[in-house]
Amino acid sequence: MPSPEGEGRAKQALEQAWGAYYDTNAKANKAIYAALPFVKSALRGYTTSNLFDLFGFWVTWRLVGGFDGMQQQFGMSRSSLYRRIALFRRVFGEHPDVYEFPGITIDPAAFAVGMSERNPPQPNS
């Protein structure tokens, strides 16, 4: 029976990487949470939502060709793009055009080919 996890590949990869991440950050986080125990629960939803949004912004930015592509493909306004770019810089320290997430490679050409194969153009009726 199909499940929301599919084959669970993404979940398994995350679980394998989590141990290294956890060990690296546990010491620093432990001190912060001990000093300010409310921080973890108070910021979790906000932080998770924003990071998820910024990651999606970065992937989309790369797949559609940056600023112009975001405007043309998604109709995003200049001001909306400038706000997201500024937020991305505040969180990750670099422009989305420059920043690289470790372990993640974006291939716009392969994406375009794959999407066109999955969704071929429909002939006009």
PDB file of C-alpha atoms in Angstrom:
ATOM      1  CA  MET A   1       0.000   0.000   0.000  1.00  0.00           C
ATOM      2  CA  PRO A   2       1.437   3.441  -0.917  1.00  0.00           C
ATOM      3  CA  SER A   3       2.493   5.586   2.001  1.00  0.00           C
ATOM      4  CA  PRO A   4       3.303   9.279   2.391  1.00  0.00           C
ATOM      5  CA  GLU A   5       6.973   8.231   2.737  1.00  0.00           C
ATOM      6  CA  GLY A   6       7.070   6.524  -0.678  1.00  0.00           C
ATOM      7  CA  GLU A   7      10.017   4.139  -0.445  1.00  0.00           C
ATOM      8  CA  GLY A   8      11.457   6.087   2.474  1.00  0.00           C
ATOM      9  CA  ARG A   9      14.689   7.048   0.703  1.00  0.00           C
ATOM     10  CA  ALA A  10      14.687  10.669   1.839  1.00  0.00           C
ATOM     11  CA  LYS A  11      13.844   9.647   5.392  1.00  0.00           C
ATOM     12  CA  GLN A  12      16.621   7.057   5.455  1.00  0.00           C
ATOM     13  CA  ALA A  13      19.195   9.510   4.081  1.00  0.00           C
ATOM     14  CA  LEU A  14      18.181  12.064   6.680  1.00  0.00           C
ATOM     15  CA  GLU A  15      18.404   9.554   9.499  1.00  0.00           C
ATOM     16  CA  GLN A  16      21.903   8.577   8.382  1.00  0.00           C
ATOM     17  CA  ALA A  17      23.053  12.207   8.284  1.00  0.00           C
ATOM     18  CA  TRP A  18      21.300  13.182  11.508  1.00  0.00           C
ATOM     19  CA  GLY A  19      23.825  11.470  13.796  1.00  0.00           C
ATOM     20  CA  ALA A  20      26.727  13.589  12.551  1.00  0.00           C
ATOM     21  CA  TYR A  21      24.667  16.779  12.652  1.00  0.00           C
ATOM     22  CA  TYR A  22      23.366  16.065  16.131  1.00  0.00           C
ATOM     23  CA  ASP A  23      26.793  15.345  17.574  1.00  0.00           C
ATOM     24  CA  THR A  24      28.213  18.539  16.088  1.00  0.00           C
ATOM     25  CA  ASN A  25      25.472  20.788  17.425  1.00  0.00           C
ATOM     26  CA  ALA A  26      24.513  19.062  20.682  1.00  0.00           C
ATOM     27  CA  LYS A  27      27.181  20.695  22.802  1.00  0.00           C
ATOM     28  CA  ALA A  28      26.400  24.254  21.704  1.00  0.00           C
ATOM     29  CA  ASN A  29      22.641  23.773  21.840  1.00  0.00           C
ATOM     30  CA  LYS A  30      22.757  22.136  25.259  1.00  0.00           C
ATOM     31  CA  ALA A  31      24.258  25.258  26.822  1.00  0.00           C
ATOM     32  CA  ILE A  32      21.748  27.571  25.127  1.00  0.00           C
ATOM     33  CA  TYR A  33      18.727  25.457  26.042  1.00  0.00           C
ATOM     34  CA  ALA A  34      19.947  25.082  29.619  1.00  0.00           C
ATOM     35  CA  ALA A  35      20.217  28.853  29.979  1.00  0.00           C
ATOM     36  CA  LEU A  36      16.983  29.609  28.118  1.00  0.00           C
ATOM     37  CA  PRO A  37      14.711  26.527  28.216  1.00  0.00           C
ATOM     38  CA  PHE A  38      11.761  28.270  26.534  1.00  0.00           C
ATOM     39  CA  VAL A  39      13.734  29.079  23.362  1.00  0.00           C
ATOM     40  CA  LYS A  40      13.484  25.597  21.857  1.00  0.00           C
ATOM     41  CA  SER A  41       9.704  25.366  21.997  1.00  0.00           C
ATOM     42  CA  ALA A  42       9.007  29.057  21.355  1.00  0.00           C
ATOM     43  CA  LEU A  43      10.961  29.292  18.102  1.00  0.00           C
ATOM     44  CA  ARG A  44      10.575  25.808  16.637  1.00  0.00           C
ATOM     45  CA  GLY A  45       7.497  26.462  14.474  1.00  0.00           C
ATOM     46  CA  TYR A  46       8.659  29.852  13.242  1.00  0.00           C
ATOM     47  CA  THR A  47      12.170  28.676  12.483  1.00  0.00           C
ATOM     48  CA  THR A  48      11.091  25.476  10.770  1.00  0.00           C
ATOM     49  CA  SER A  49       8.579  27.293   8.588  1.00  0.00           C
ATOM     50  CA  ASN A  50      11.066  29.966   7.504  1.00  0.00           C
ATOM     51  CA  LEU A  51      13.885  27.517   6.817  1.00  0.00           C
ATOM     52  CA  PHE A  52      11.562  25.328   4.767  1.00  0.00           C
ATOM     53  CA  ASP A  53      10.411  28.377   2.798  1.00  0.00           C
ATOM     54  CA  LEU A  54      13.967  29.645   2.223  1.00  0.00           C
ATOM     55  CA  PHE A  55      15.180  26.229   1.118  1.00  0.00           C
ATOM     56  CA  GLY A  56      12.324  26.009  -1.391  1.00  0.00           C
ATOM     57  CA  PHE A  57      13.103  29.543  -2.549  1.00  0.00           C
ATOM     58  CA  TRP A  58      16.750  28.560  -3.128  1.00  0.00           C
ATOM     59  CA  VAL A  59      15.811  25.398  -5.094  1.00  0.00           C
ATOM     60  CA  THR A  60      13.275  27.284  -7.193  1.00  0.00           C
ATOM     61  CA  TRP A  61      15.710  30.152  -7.764  1.00  0.00           C
ATOM     62  CA  ARG A  62      18.224  27.667  -9.154  1.00  0.00           C
ATOM     63  CA  LEU A  63      15.718  25.745 -11.278  1.00  0.00           C
ATOM     64  CA  VAL A  64      14.132  28.737 -13.017  1.00  0.00           C
ATOM     65  CA  GLY A  65      17.216  30.876 -13.571  1.00  0.00           C
ATOM     66  CA  GLY A  66      17.231  33.383 -10.734  1.00  0.00           C
ATOM     67  CA  PHE A  67      15.579  36.771 -10.479  1.00  0.00           C
ATOM     68  CA  ASP A  68      14.205  36.997 -14.024  1.00  0.00           C
ATOM     69  CA  GLY A  69      12.974  33.416 -13.985  1.00  0.00           C
ATOM     70  CA  MET A  70      11.160  33.941 -10.676  1.00  0.00           C
ATOM     71  CA  GLN A  71       9.404  36.969 -12.161  1.00  0.00           C
ATOM     72  CA  GLN A  72       8.565  35.346 -15.488  1.00  0.00           C
ATOM     73  CA  GLN A  73       7.690  31.827 -14.325  1.00  0.00           C
ATOM     74  CA  PHE A  74       5.914  32.670 -11.073  1.00  0.00           C
ATOM     75  CA  GLY A  75       4.936  36.314 -11.469  1.00  0.00           C
ATOM     76  CA  MET A  76       6.789  37.330  -8.303  1.00  0.00           C
ATOM     77  CA  SER A  77       7.100  41.055  -7.804  1.00  0.00           C
ATOM     78  CA  ARG A  78      10.487  42.735  -7.547  1.00  0.00           C
ATOM     79  CA  SER A  79       9.787  43.814  -3.983  1.00  0.00           C
ATOM     80  CA  SER A  80       8.810  40.281  -2.946  1.00  0.00           C
ATOM     81  CA  LEU A  81      11.999  38.921  -4.476  1.00  0.00           C
ATOM     82  CA  TYR A  82      14.142  41.573  -2.786  1.00  0.00           C
ATOM     83  CA  ARG A  83      12.553  40.731   0.595  1.00  0.00           C
ATOM     84  CA  ARG A  84      13.218  37.009   0.159  1.00  0.00           C
ATOM     85  CA  ILE A  85      16.774  37.609  -1.018  1.00  0.00           C
ATOM     86  CA  ALA A  86      17.414  39.842   2.013  1.00  0.00           C
ATOM     87  CA  LEU A  87      15.975  37.215   4.379  1.00  0.00           C
ATOM     88  CA  PHE A  88      18.012  34.483   2.691  1.00  0.00           C
ATOM     89  CA  ARG A  89      21.176  36.569   3.161  1.00  0.00           C
ATOM     90  CA  ARG A  90      20.366  37.177   6.830  1.00  0.00           C
ATOM     91  CA  VAL A  91      19.878  33.465   7.490  1.00  0.00           C
ATOM     92  CA  PHE A  92      22.568  31.913   5.279  1.00  0.00           C
ATOM     93  CA  GLY A  93      25.018  34.807   4.887  1.00  0.00           C
ATOM     94  CA  GLU A  94      25.055  34.787   1.092  1.00  0.00           C
ATOM     95  CA  HIS A  95      22.886  35.547  -1.917  1.00  0.00           C
ATOM     96  CA  PRO A  96      20.847  32.514  -3.139  1.00  0.00           C
ATOM     97  CA  ASP A  97      22.728  32.684  -6.435  1.00  0.00           C
ATOM     98  CA  VAL A  98      26.017  32.079  -4.609  1.00  0.00           C
ATOM     99  CA  TYR A  99      25.052  29.912  -1.633  1.00  0.00           C
ATOM    100  CA  GLU A 100      25.575  26.151  -1.907  1.00  0.00           C
ATOM    101  CA  PHE A 101      23.855  23.690   0.423  1.00  0.00           C
ATOM    102  CA  PRO A 102      26.347  20.933   1.210  1.00  0.00           C
ATOM    103  CA  GLY A 103      25.373  17.677  -0.440  1.00  0.00           C
ATOM    104  CA  ILE A 104      22.729  19.179  -2.723  1.00  0.00           C
ATOM    105  CA  THR A 105      23.212  19.633  -6.453  1.00  0.00           C
ATOM    106  CA  ILE A 106      20.659  21.348  -8.672  1.00  0.00           C
ATOM    107  CA  ASP A 107      20.571  20.402 -12.364  1.00  0.00           C
ATOM    108  CA  PRO A 108      18.091  22.703 -14.154  1.00  0.00           C
ATOM    109  CA  ALA A 109      18.559  20.965 -17.527  1.00  0.00           C
ATOM    110  CA  ALA A 110      17.821  17.509 -16.116  1.00  0.00           C
ATOM    111  CA  PHE A 111      14.858  18.939 -14.213  1.00  0.00           C
ATOM    112  CA  ALA A 112      13.404  20.528 -17.372  1.00  0.00           C
ATOM    113  CA  VAL A 113      13.849  17.317 -19.384  1.00  0.00           C
ATOM    114  CA  GLY A 114      12.381  15.172 -16.616  1.00  0.00           C
ATOM    115  CA  MET A 115       9.376  17.421 -16.136  1.00  0.00           C
ATOM    116  CA  SER A 116       8.683  17.584 -19.869  1.00  0.00           C
ATOM    117  CA  GLU A 117       8.791  13.778 -20.035  1.00  0.00           C
ATOM    118  CA  ARG A 118       6.378  13.470 -17.111  1.00  0.00           C
ATOM    119  CA  ASN A 119       4.054  16.156 -18.428  1.00  0.00           C
ATOM    120  CA  PRO A 120       4.263  16.144 -22.242  1.00  0.00           C
ATOM    121  CA  PRO A 121       2.519  19.001 -24.057  1.00  0.00           C
ATOM    122  CA  GLN A 122      -1.095  18.190 -24.832  1.00  0.00           C
ATOM    123  CA  PRO A 123      -2.206  18.547 -28.448  1.00  0.00           C
ATOM    124  CA  ASN A 124      -4.765  21.278 -29.054  1.00  0.00           C
ATOM    125  CA  SER A 125      -8.317  20.021 -29.353  1.00  0.00           C
TER     126      SER A 125
END
